PDB file of C-alpha atoms in Angstrom:
ATOM      1  CA  UNK A 238      73.953 105.095  63.286  1.00  0.00           C
ATOM      2  CA  UNK A 239      75.306 107.098  65.840  1.00  0.00           C
ATOM      3  CA  UNK A 240      75.051 110.668  66.266  1.00  0.00           C
ATOM      4  CA  UNK A 241      78.185 113.241  66.360  1.00  0.00           C
ATOM      5  CA  UNK A 242      77.933 115.554  69.661  1.00  0.00           C
ATOM      6  CA  UNK A 243      79.361 119.318  69.182  1.00  0.00           C
ATOM      7  CA  UNK A 244      80.809 121.025  72.911  1.00  0.00           C
ATOM      8  CA  UNK A 245      82.603 124.132  73.646  1.00  0.00           C
ATOM      9  CA  UNK A 246      85.382 122.721  75.950  1.00  0.00           C
ATOM     10  CA  UNK A 247      88.298 125.190  77.185  1.00  0.00           C
ATOM     11  CA  UNK A 248      91.233 124.157  75.019  1.00  0.00           C
ATOM     12  CA  UNK A 249      93.551 123.580  78.012  1.00  0.00           C
ATOM     13  CA  UNK A 250      90.917 121.459  79.352  1.00  0.00           C
ATOM     14  CA  UNK A 251      90.271 119.135  76.907  1.00  0.00           C
ATOM     15  CA  UNK A 252      94.490 118.868  76.229  1.00  0.00           C
ATOM     16  CA  UNK A 253      94.758 117.697  79.512  1.00  0.00           C
ATOM     17  CA  UNK A 254      91.560 115.301  79.430  1.00  0.00           C
ATOM     18  CA  UNK A 255      92.392 114.047  76.116  1.00  0.00           C
ATOM     19  CA  UNK A 256      96.261 113.101  76.987  1.00  0.00           C
ATOM     20  CA  UNK A 257      94.531 111.452  80.682  1.00  0.00           C
ATOM     21  CA  UNK A 258      92.234 109.659  78.264  1.00  0.00           C
ATOM     22  CA  UNK A 259      94.869 108.441  76.035  1.00  0.00           C
ATOM     23  CA  UNK A 260      96.849 107.310  78.883  1.00  0.00           C
ATOM     24  CA  UNK A 261      94.291 104.841  80.408  1.00  0.00           C
ATOM     25  CA  UNK A 262      93.518 103.681  76.756  1.00  0.00           C
ATOM     26  CA  UNK A 263      89.862 105.424  76.342  1.00  0.00           C
ATOM     27  CA  UNK A 264      88.606 108.110  73.889  1.00  0.00           C
ATOM     28  CA  UNK A 265      86.287 111.401  74.063  1.00  0.00           C
ATOM     29  CA  UNK A 266      83.729 109.508  72.806  1.00  0.00           C
ATOM     30  CA  UNK A 267      83.869 106.769  74.958  1.00  0.00           C
ATOM     31  CA  UNK A 268      83.801 109.701  77.700  1.00  0.00           C
ATOM     32  CA  UNK A 269      80.886 111.310  76.169  1.00  0.00           C
ATOM     33  CA  UNK A 270      79.092 107.770  75.919  1.00  0.00           C
ATOM     34  CA  UNK A 271      79.535 107.522  79.652  1.00  0.00           C
ATOM     35  CA  UNK A 272      78.395 110.735  80.505  1.00  0.00           C
ATOM     36  CA  UNK A 273      75.023 110.258  78.513  1.00  0.00           C
ATOM     37  CA  UNK A 274      74.561 106.815  80.091  1.00  0.00           C
ATOM     38  CA  UNK A 275      74.869 108.674  83.469  1.00  0.00           C
ATOM     39  CA  UNK A 276      72.363 111.568  82.630  1.00  0.00           C
ATOM     40  CA  UNK A 277      70.384 108.672  81.524  1.00  0.00           C
ATOM     41  CA  UNK A 278      70.405 106.741  84.765  1.00  0.00           C
ATOM     42  CA  UNK A 279      70.720 109.752  87.472  1.00  0.00           C
ATOM     43  CA  UNK A 280      68.866 112.038  85.586  1.00  0.00           C
ATOM     44  CA  UNK A 281      71.506 114.251  87.226  1.00  0.00           C
ATOM     45  CA  UNK A 282      74.578 116.054  85.880  1.00  0.00           C
ATOM     46  CA  UNK A 283      77.869 114.272  87.383  1.00  0.00           C
ATOM     47  CA  UNK A 284      78.792 115.615  90.751  1.00  0.00           C
ATOM     48  CA  UNK A 285      81.300 118.576  90.115  1.00  0.00           C
ATOM     49  CA  UNK A 286      83.647 119.618  92.605  1.00  0.00           C
ATOM     50  CA  UNK A 287      83.891 123.683  92.490  1.00  0.00           C
ATOM     51  CA  UNK A 288      87.859 124.700  91.805  1.00  0.00           C
ATOM     52  CA  UNK A 289      89.630 125.792  94.499  1.00  0.00           C
ATOM     53  CA  UNK A 290      90.572 129.004  94.386  1.00  0.00           C
ATOM     54  CA  UNK A 291      94.289 130.580  95.145  1.00  0.00           C
ATOM     55  CA  UNK A 292      95.175 132.204  97.820  1.00  0.00           C
ATOM     56  CA  UNK A 293      95.506 132.190 102.246  1.00  0.00           C
ATOM     57  CA  UNK A 294      92.834 129.607 103.811  1.00  0.00           C
ATOM     58  CA  UNK A 295      91.817 129.356 107.010  1.00  0.00           C
ATOM     59  CA  UNK A 296      90.168 126.771 109.594  1.00  0.00           C
ATOM     60  CA  UNK A 297      87.088 127.069 111.137  1.00  0.00           C
ATOM     61  CA  UNK A 298      87.367 126.724 115.083  1.00  0.00           C
ATOM     62  CA  UNK A 299      85.753 122.926 114.788  1.00  0.00           C
ATOM     63  CA  UNK A 300      88.612 122.205 112.481  1.00  0.00           C
ATOM     64  CA  UNK A 301      91.424 123.566 114.556  1.00  0.00           C
ATOM     65  CA  UNK A 302      90.172 121.696 117.219  1.00  0.00           C
ATOM     66  CA  UNK A 303      89.672 117.993 115.231  1.00  0.00           C
ATOM     67  CA  UNK A 304      93.671 118.777 113.991  1.00  0.00           C
ATOM     68  CA  UNK A 305      94.469 119.407 117.478  1.00  0.00           C
ATOM     69  CA  UNK A 306      92.716 115.985 118.602  1.00  0.00           C
ATOM     70  CA  UNK A 307      94.105 114.144 116.313  1.00  0.00           C
ATOM     71  CA  UNK A 308      97.535 115.332 116.579  1.00  0.00           C
ATOM     72  CA  UNK A 309      97.415 114.495 120.362  1.00  0.00           C
ATOM     73  CA  UNK A 310      96.080 110.781 119.558  1.00  0.00           C
ATOM     74  CA  UNK A 311      98.863 110.013 117.027  1.00  0.00           C
ATOM     75  CA  UNK A 312     101.457 111.610 118.736  1.00  0.00           C
ATOM     76  CA  UNK A 313     103.668 109.725 121.553  1.00  0.00           C
ATOM     77  CA  UNK A 314     106.428 111.154 123.818  1.00  0.00           C
ATOM     78  CA  UNK A 315     109.739 109.677 123.335  1.00  0.00           C
ATOM     79  CA  UNK A 316     112.652 109.865 125.770  1.00  0.00           C
ATOM     80  CA  UNK A 317     115.899 111.504 124.318  1.00  0.00           C
ATOM     81  CA  UNK A 318     117.476 108.357 125.249  1.00  0.00           C
ATOM     82  CA  UNK A 319     115.629 106.148 122.288  1.00  0.00           C
ATOM     83  CA  UNK A 320     117.832 108.855 120.034  1.00  0.00           C
ATOM     84  CA  UNK A 321     120.828 107.972 121.314  1.00  0.00           C
ATOM     85  CA  UNK A 322     123.691 106.377 119.119  1.00  0.00           C
ATOM     86  CA  UNK A 323     121.221 106.380 115.783  1.00  0.00           C
ATOM     87  CA  UNK A 324     119.805 108.271 112.870  1.00  0.00           C
ATOM     88  CA  UNK A 325     116.675 109.588 111.845  1.00  0.00           C
ATOM     89  CA  UNK A 326     117.377 107.027 108.696  1.00  0.00           C
ATOM     90  CA  UNK A 327     118.404 104.324 111.133  1.00  0.00           C
ATOM     91  CA  UNK A 328     115.559 104.202 112.828  1.00  0.00           C
ATOM     92  CA  UNK A 329     112.892 104.509 109.627  1.00  0.00           C
ATOM     93  CA  UNK A 330     114.896 101.325 108.324  1.00  0.00           C
ATOM     94  CA  UNK A 331     114.381  99.338 111.195  1.00  0.00           C
ATOM     95  CA  UNK A 332     111.004 100.158 111.546  1.00  0.00           C
ATOM     96  CA  UNK A 333     110.083  99.444 108.251  1.00  0.00           C
ATOM     97  CA  UNK A 334     112.338  96.174 108.087  1.00  0.00           C
ATOM     98  CA  UNK A 335     109.970  95.219 111.243  1.00  0.00           C
ATOM     99  CA  UNK A 336     106.607  96.049 109.598  1.00  0.00           C
ATOM    100  CA  UNK A 337     107.835  94.364 106.631  1.00  0.00           C
ATOM    101  CA  UNK A 338     108.890  91.110 108.325  1.00  0.00           C
ATOM    102  CA  UNK A 339     105.319  91.403 109.839  1.00  0.00           C
ATOM    103  CA  UNK A 340     103.039  90.842 107.238  1.00  0.00           C
ATOM    104  CA  UNK A 341     104.974  87.745 106.372  1.00  0.00           C
TER     105      UNK A 341
END
């Protein structure tokens, strides 16, 4: 015999989760059963990531350095003549075609 479990959940959260569960062919019952099984196996709650609060954000000095390094490593100087007689859409189409044909 299965037991009934009751919990208080914010209405908006419940509605969003229920819609998501329906979209993948699941149900709140299946979600709760998996949560109970997870706790039984790990003796821990599933990892919860705190919600990001709205507002202004700033990068740390390390993040700025990492971003600058990434941009420098992935950016390449292109002579102006490369774009002569071609627009962005055409260049993109050509590159995508070349990449697609390389898959064959």
